[in-house]
mmCIF file of C-alpha atoms in Angstrom:
data_model
loop_
_atom_site.group_PDB
_atom_site.id
_atom_site.type_symbol
_atom_site.label_atom_id
_atom_site.label_comp_id
_atom_site.label_asym_id
_atom_site.label_seq_id
_atom_site.Cartn_x
_atom_site.Cartn_y
_atom_site.Cartn_z
ATOM 1 C CA SER A 27 -5.461 -85.056 103.830
ATOM 2 C CA ARG A 28 -7.701 -82.183 102.972
ATOM 3 C CA LEU A 29 -11.490 -81.907 103.475
ATOM 4 C CA LEU A 30 -13.279 -82.565 99.981
ATOM 5 C CA ALA A 31 -17.265 -81.580 100.786
ATOM 6 C CA GLY A 32 -19.507 -81.307 103.551
ATOM 7 C CA GLY A 33 -23.012 -81.888 104.047
ATOM 8 C CA LEU A 34 -25.948 -84.150 105.755
ATOM 9 C CA ALA A 35 -24.384 -87.878 106.495
ATOM 10 C CA TYR A 36 -27.746 -89.250 105.768
ATOM 11 C CA ASP A 37 -30.459 -89.532 103.271
ATOM 12 C CA GLU A 38 -32.507 -92.059 105.224
ATOM 13 C CA VAL A 39 -33.165 -93.286 108.746
ATOM 14 C CA ILE A 40 -33.744 -96.884 109.147
ATOM 15 C CA SER A 41 -35.356 -98.958 112.233
ATOM 16 C CA PRO A 42 -36.436 -102.613 112.747
ATOM 17 C CA ASN A 43 -39.077 -101.070 115.141
ATOM 18 C CA ALA A 44 -42.328 -100.326 113.636
ATOM 19 C CA SER A 45 -42.760 -97.901 116.640
ATOM 20 C CA PHE A 46 -39.817 -95.901 115.894
ATOM 21 C CA ALA A 47 -40.214 -92.079 115.392
ATOM 22 C CA ILE A 48 -37.869 -89.094 114.790
ATOM 23 C CA THR A 49 -40.516 -86.723 114.698
ATOM 24 C CA ASP A 50 -38.815 -84.169 116.974
ATOM 25 C CA GLY A 51 -35.585 -84.953 115.413
ATOM 26 C CA PHE A 52 -32.474 -86.355 117.513
ATOM 27 C CA ASN A 53 -31.183 -85.351 121.009
ATOM 28 C CA ARG A 54 -27.827 -84.453 121.374
ATOM 29 C CA PHE A 55 -25.172 -86.973 119.872
ATOM 30 C CA CYS A 56 -22.442 -86.854 121.538
ATOM 31 C CA SER A 57 -18.618 -88.399 120.588
ATOM 32 C CA ALA A 58 -18.384 -90.908 117.871
ATOM 33 C CA ASN A 59 -16.275 -93.498 116.534
ATOM 34 C CA LEU A 60 -15.571 -94.702 112.779
ATOM 35 C CA ALA A 61 -14.908 -98.636 112.787
ATOM 36 C CA PRO A 62 -13.683 -99.152 109.185
ATOM 37 C CA ALA A 63 -14.766 -102.467 107.575
ATOM 38 C CA GLY A 64 -12.605 -105.280 108.601
ATOM 39 C CA GLN A 65 -10.354 -102.887 110.621
ATOM 40 C CA PHE A 66 -8.715 -105.879 112.488
ATOM 41 C CA GLY A 67 -7.594 -107.711 109.498
ATOM 42 C CA SER A 68 -8.443 -111.251 108.262
ATOM 43 C CA GLY A 69 -12.130 -110.174 108.015
ATOM 44 C CA LYS A 70 -12.495 -109.482 111.730
ATOM 45 C CA GLY A 71 -14.585 -106.733 112.520
ATOM 46 C CA PHE A 72 -17.811 -105.080 110.806
ATOM 47 C CA VAL A 73 -18.485 -106.410 106.957
ATOM 48 C CA ASN A 74 -19.331 -102.633 106.250
ATOM 49 C CA SER A 75 -17.874 -99.546 107.525
ATOM 50 C CA LEU A 76 -19.932 -97.962 110.348
ATOM 51 C CA TYR A 77 -19.909 -94.772 112.337
ATOM 52 C CA LEU A 78 -21.370 -95.706 115.350
ATOM 53 C CA ALA A 79 -23.125 -92.636 117.721
ATOM 54 C CA GLY A 80 -25.813 -92.381 120.328
ATOM 55 C CA GLU A 81 -28.222 -89.719 121.901
ATOM 56 C CA GLU A 82 -26.776 -88.217 125.297
ATOM 57 C CA THR A 83 -30.121 -88.295 126.737
ATOM 58 C CA SER A 84 -32.293 -90.101 129.356
ATOM 59 C CA ASN A 85 -33.282 -92.200 127.369
ATOM 60 C CA GLY A 86 -30.914 -92.082 124.057
ATOM 61 C CA ARG A 87 -31.079 -94.341 121.294
ATOM 62 C CA PHE A 88 -28.329 -95.675 119.457
ATOM 63 C CA PHE A 89 -27.299 -95.444 115.792
ATOM 64 C CA ALA A 90 -24.961 -96.691 112.946
ATOM 65 C CA LEU A 91 -24.131 -94.908 110.157
ATOM 66 C CA ASP A 92 -23.737 -96.392 106.692
ATOM 67 C CA PRO A 93 -21.417 -93.725 105.174
ATOM 68 C CA ALA A 94 -21.063 -95.551 101.991
ATOM 69 C CA ALA A 95 -25.046 -95.534 101.210
ATOM 70 C CA ALA A 96 -25.931 -92.761 103.455
ATOM 71 C CA LYS A 97 -28.108 -94.386 105.505
ATOM 72 C CA LEU A 98 -28.433 -94.324 109.338
ATOM 73 C CA TYR A 99 -29.628 -97.328 111.180
ATOM 74 C CA HIS A 100 -31.234 -97.381 114.757
ATOM 75 C CA VAL A 101 -29.945 -100.214 116.779
ATOM 76 C CA PRO A 102 -32.221 -101.274 119.125
ATOM 77 C CA ALA A 103 -29.974 -104.155 120.605
ATOM 78 C CA PHE A 104 -28.209 -101.917 122.199
ATOM 79 C CA GLY A 105 -30.655 -100.944 124.575
ATOM 80 C CA LEU A 106 -31.511 -97.113 125.704
ATOM 81 C CA GLY A 107 -28.881 -94.876 127.891
ATOM 82 C CA GLY A 108 -27.111 -91.651 127.735
ATOM 83 C CA TRP A 109 -24.770 -92.487 125.193
ATOM 84 C CA GLU A 110 -21.371 -90.750 124.963
ATOM 85 C CA SER A 111 -20.319 -93.002 122.498
ATOM 86 C CA GLY A 112 -19.272 -97.004 121.397
ATOM 87 C CA THR A 113 -16.341 -98.641 120.293
ATOM 88 C CA THR A 114 -15.090 -102.046 118.412
ATOM 89 C CA VAL A 115 -13.140 -104.274 120.010
ATOM 90 C CA ASP A 116 -11.116 -107.596 118.727
ATOM 91 C CA THR A 117 -12.729 -110.699 119.318
ATOM 92 C CA GLY A 118 -9.977 -112.693 117.677
ATOM 93 C CA SER A 119 -12.857 -114.099 115.120
ATOM 94 C CA ALA A 120 -14.060 -113.101 111.799
ATOM 95 C CA LYS A 121 -17.643 -114.805 112.771
ATOM 96 C CA THR A 122 -18.188 -112.382 115.679
ATOM 97 C CA VAL A 123 -18.460 -108.723 116.400
ATOM 98 C CA ALA A 124 -17.849 -106.812 119.878
ATOM 99 C CA VAL A 125 -19.248 -103.224 120.847
ATOM 100 C CA MET A 126 -18.088 -101.641 123.904
ATOM 101 C CA LEU A 127 -20.559 -98.952 124.911
ATOM 102 C CA PHE A 128 -20.203 -96.189 127.735
ATOM 103 C CA ASP A 129 -23.282 -95.000 129.355
ATOM 104 C CA ASP A 130 -23.116 -91.287 130.703
ATOM 105 C CA SER A 131 -25.825 -90.199 132.412
ATOM 106 C CA SER A 132 -25.537 -87.845 135.366
ATOM 107 C CA GLY A 133 -27.428 -88.502 138.573
ATOM 108 C CA THR A 134 -27.239 -92.424 138.271
ATOM 109 C CA PRO A 135 -24.752 -94.886 138.410
ATOM 110 C CA ASN A 136 -23.441 -96.115 134.485
ATOM 111 C CA TYR A 137 -22.257 -99.254 133.205
ATOM 112 C CA LEU A 138 -19.899 -100.269 131.243
ATOM 113 C CA TYR A 139 -21.675 -102.620 128.460
ATOM 114 C CA LEU A 140 -20.289 -105.190 125.592
ATOM 115 C CA TRP A 141 -22.370 -106.051 123.069
ATOM 116 C CA VAL A 142 -21.202 -109.692 121.320
ATOM 117 C CA GLY A 143 -22.699 -110.569 118.288
ATOM 118 C CA SER A 144 -22.624 -113.368 115.359
ATOM 119 C CA LYS A 145 -22.412 -111.611 111.791
ATOM 120 C CA ASP A 146 -24.146 -113.026 109.004
ATOM 121 C CA SER A 147 -21.793 -111.564 105.968
ATOM 122 C CA SER A 148 -24.742 -113.316 103.294
ATOM 123 C CA SER A 149 -27.168 -111.091 104.807
ATOM 124 C CA THR A 150 -29.118 -108.659 103.245
ATOM 125 C CA ASP A 151 -29.934 -107.196 106.384
ATOM 126 C CA PHE A 152 -27.636 -104.604 107.296
ATOM 127 C CA LEU A 153 -27.658 -105.096 111.173
ATOM 128 C CA ALA A 154 -27.900 -108.388 110.923
ATOM 129 C CA ARG A 155 -24.778 -108.709 108.009
ATOM 130 C CA ASN A 156 -22.703 -106.739 110.756
ATOM 131 C CA GLY A 157 -23.523 -108.717 113.772
ATOM 132 C CA ILE A 158 -25.750 -105.771 115.609
ATOM 133 C CA ALA A 159 -29.283 -107.164 114.872
ATOM 134 C CA SER A 160 -31.315 -107.776 118.128
ATOM 135 C CA SER A 161 -31.004 -111.609 116.785
ATOM 136 C CA SER A 162 -27.602 -111.740 116.274
ATOM 137 C CA GLY A 163 -26.225 -111.648 119.946
ATOM 138 C CA SER A 164 -26.257 -110.782 123.570
ATOM 139 C CA LEU A 165 -25.604 -107.635 125.641
ATOM 140 C CA TYR A 166 -22.900 -107.897 128.851
ATOM 141 C CA ALA A 167 -21.813 -105.472 131.640
ATOM 142 C CA TRP A 168 -18.185 -105.455 133.248
ATOM 143 C CA LYS A 169 -17.978 -107.081 136.965
ATOM 144 C CA ALA A 170 -15.071 -106.770 139.311
ATOM 145 C CA SER A 171 -13.976 -109.839 140.960
ATOM 146 C CA THR A 172 -11.251 -108.144 143.428
ATOM 147 C CA ILE A 173 -13.016 -105.082 144.432
ATOM 148 C CA ASP A 174 -16.552 -103.787 145.345
ATOM 149 C CA ASN A 175 -18.435 -102.819 142.284
ATOM 150 C CA THR A 176 -18.829 -99.207 143.572
ATOM 151 C CA ALA A 177 -17.064 -95.915 143.197
ATOM 152 C CA ALA A 178 -15.959 -96.455 146.919
ATOM 153 C CA GLY A 179 -14.332 -99.493 145.766
ATOM 154 C CA VAL A 180 -12.654 -97.915 142.881
ATOM 155 C CA ALA A 181 -11.391 -95.290 144.728
ATOM 156 C CA GLY A 182 -9.652 -97.754 147.489
ATOM 157 C CA VAL A 183 -7.322 -99.016 144.601
ATOM 158 C CA ALA A 184 -3.732 -97.566 143.974
ATOM 159 C CA LEU A 185 -2.853 -95.793 140.891
ATOM 160 C CA ASN A 186 -1.863 -98.177 137.994
ATOM 161 C CA ALA A 187 -3.146 -101.003 140.515
ATOM 162 C CA PRO A 188 -4.931 -103.728 138.101
ATOM 163 C CA ILE A 189 -8.765 -105.059 138.860
ATOM 164 C CA ALA A 190 -9.591 -108.119 137.676
ATOM 165 C CA GLY A 191 -13.263 -108.879 136.614
ATOM 166 C CA SER A 192 -15.614 -110.209 133.799
ATOM 167 C CA TRP A 193 -18.675 -109.497 131.503
ATOM 168 C CA VAL A 194 -21.783 -110.595 133.278
ATOM 169 C CA SER A 195 -24.720 -111.515 130.714
ATOM 170 C CA LEU A 196 -27.990 -109.069 130.806
ATOM 171 C CA GLY A 197 -30.127 -110.788 128.127
ATOM 172 C CA THR A 198 -30.265 -111.028 124.541
ATOM 173 C CA GLY A 199 -30.572 -108.555 122.030
ATOM 174 C CA VAL A 200 -34.232 -109.267 121.280
ATOM 175 C CA GLN A 201 -34.344 -108.944 125.487
ATOM 176 C CA VAL A 202 -32.780 -105.523 125.480
ATOM 177 C CA ALA A 203 -34.543 -104.339 122.593
ATOM 178 C CA ALA A 204 -37.827 -104.665 124.964
ATOM 179 C CA LEU A 205 -36.686 -102.807 127.809
ATOM 180 C CA PRO A 206 -38.826 -99.742 127.701
ATOM 181 C CA THR A 207 -35.894 -97.200 129.525
ATOM 182 C CA ALA A 208 -32.458 -96.649 130.078
ATOM 183 C CA ALA A 209 -33.393 -97.322 133.687
ATOM 184 C CA ALA A 210 -34.381 -100.769 133.229
ATOM 185 C CA LEU A 211 -31.500 -101.917 131.366
ATOM 186 C CA ARG A 212 -29.483 -100.263 134.555
ATOM 187 C CA THR A 213 -31.444 -102.084 136.930
ATOM 188 C CA LEU A 214 -30.462 -105.375 134.934
ATOM 189 C CA ALA A 215 -26.685 -104.487 135.570
ATOM 190 C CA ALA A 216 -27.295 -103.406 138.961
ATOM 191 C CA ASN A 217 -29.057 -106.707 139.657
ATOM 192 C CA ALA A 218 -26.118 -108.333 138.062
ATOM 193 C CA GLY A 219 -23.924 -106.834 140.368
ATOM 194 C CA ALA A 220 -22.116 -104.735 137.681
ATOM 195 C CA MET A 221 -19.392 -102.331 138.161
ATOM 196 C CA GLN A 222 -21.051 -99.004 139.074
ATOM 197 C CA PHE A 223 -19.072 -95.998 137.405
ATOM 198 C CA THR A 224 -19.871 -92.229 137.305
ATOM 199 C CA ARG A 225 -20.141 -90.686 133.999
ATOM 200 C CA ILE A 226 -18.261 -92.956 131.515
ATOM 201 C CA GLU A 227 -16.814 -90.808 128.626
ATOM 202 C CA ASP A 228 -14.204 -90.653 125.388
ATOM 203 C CA GLY A 229 -13.863 -94.263 125.062
ATOM 204 C CA ASP A 230 -11.961 -95.933 122.305
ATOM 205 C CA VAL A 231 -9.760 -98.760 121.420
ATOM 206 C CA ASN A 232 -6.365 -99.147 120.797
ATOM 207 C CA PRO A 233 -5.453 -99.335 117.303
ATOM 208 C CA THR A 234 -2.234 -101.333 117.735
ATOM 209 C CA THR A 235 -3.806 -104.134 119.667
ATOM 210 C CA GLY A 236 -7.686 -104.226 118.850
ATOM 211 C CA LYS A 237 -8.190 -105.708 122.564
ATOM 212 C CA GLN A 238 -7.478 -102.668 124.585
ATOM 213 C CA VAL A 239 -9.770 -99.784 125.302
ATOM 214 C CA ALA A 240 -9.400 -96.557 127.216
ATOM 215 C CA PHE A 241 -12.245 -94.466 128.677
ATOM 216 C CA ASN A 242 -12.706 -91.901 131.132
ATOM 217 C CA THR A 243 -14.992 -91.337 134.136
ATOM 218 C CA THR A 244 -15.685 -87.815 134.678
ATOM 219 C CA GLY A 245 -16.779 -87.979 138.335
ATOM 220 C CA GLY A 246 -18.380 -85.059 140.026
ATOM 221 C CA SER A 247 -19.940 -86.521 142.772
ATOM 222 C CA GLY A 248 -19.347 -88.834 145.902
ATOM 223 C CA LYS A 249 -16.115 -91.163 146.040
ATOM 224 C CA ASP A 250 -15.440 -90.231 142.451
ATOM 225 C CA LEU A 251 -15.338 -86.446 142.631
ATOM 226 C CA TYR A 252 -12.523 -86.122 140.046
ATOM 227 C CA GLY A 253 -12.782 -89.188 137.642
ATOM 228 C CA ASN A 254 -10.107 -91.740 136.859
ATOM 229 C CA VAL A 255 -8.805 -92.546 133.434
ATOM 230 C CA ASN A 256 -9.196 -96.496 132.804
ATOM 231 C CA ILE A 257 -7.738 -98.926 130.819
ATOM 232 C CA ILE A 258 -9.521 -102.497 130.116
ATOM 233 C CA ASP A 259 -7.509 -105.181 128.491
ATOM 234 C CA CYS A 260 -9.927 -107.910 126.894
ATOM 235 C CA LEU A 261 -8.744 -111.376 127.374
ATOM 236 C CA LEU A 262 -9.480 -113.504 124.114
ATOM 237 C CA TYR A 263 -10.960 -117.020 124.754
ATOM 238 C CA THR A 264 -10.767 -120.084 121.958
ATOM 239 C CA SER A 265 -14.307 -120.751 121.923
ATOM 240 C CA PRO A 266 -15.842 -119.646 118.990
ATOM 241 C CA SER A 267 -19.307 -118.775 120.805
ATOM 242 C CA PRO A 268 -19.959 -114.915 120.685
ATOM 243 C CA ARG A 269 -20.350 -114.919 124.408
ATOM 244 C CA ASP A 270 -16.761 -116.568 125.175
ATOM 245 C CA GLY A 271 -15.266 -113.921 122.511
ATOM 246 C CA LEU A 272 -13.676 -112.037 125.006
#
């Protein structure tokens, strides 16, 4: 392979929010992940190829680039955060998509989020077609069931010991999109008892399985001084509901 050309990746920025503005430009895109169309086979995954990227700032917005059309779409359904990146996960169904989201913000607990949405493959709306419109699904956070959901709880676990957990609902995409700050989303996660991580970074899906995601916690304070490398296995259920997709 070789580099053929270079330049600005988009010609147009699109948002479903009437109040959206980029008068001051974007703020610190961090690491990002390419999700090819149908990446998990048999129609599973996005309809279009998407490049997922978020602003790593106090109230960062999340975006999905359509590289074929050179259009950059704002994704309000994911909420606001100090976004490191996001990666797709195989739901086992061609009707749904899942995106694991990594919040990397200093000075506050961070949460591991999961978006699960239903695709409308025939829609002319780009976000709806790919299952990431605000009306397409809901956002969840991961909660451990066998330890305290704190950095101290993780610190007490032996190396390579598994931690059981589940995804707790934070609200629909419409509800999450209406939240005014990243702190408001973190409050929902905290009230749901979700696991408190310290600066989640560098997440990506295992391309062999599609249901295993690796990510780091940078640490740097408290009980998570040195950080951890984490692997999460997503279990597949038989229900067709997006909520039960993982």
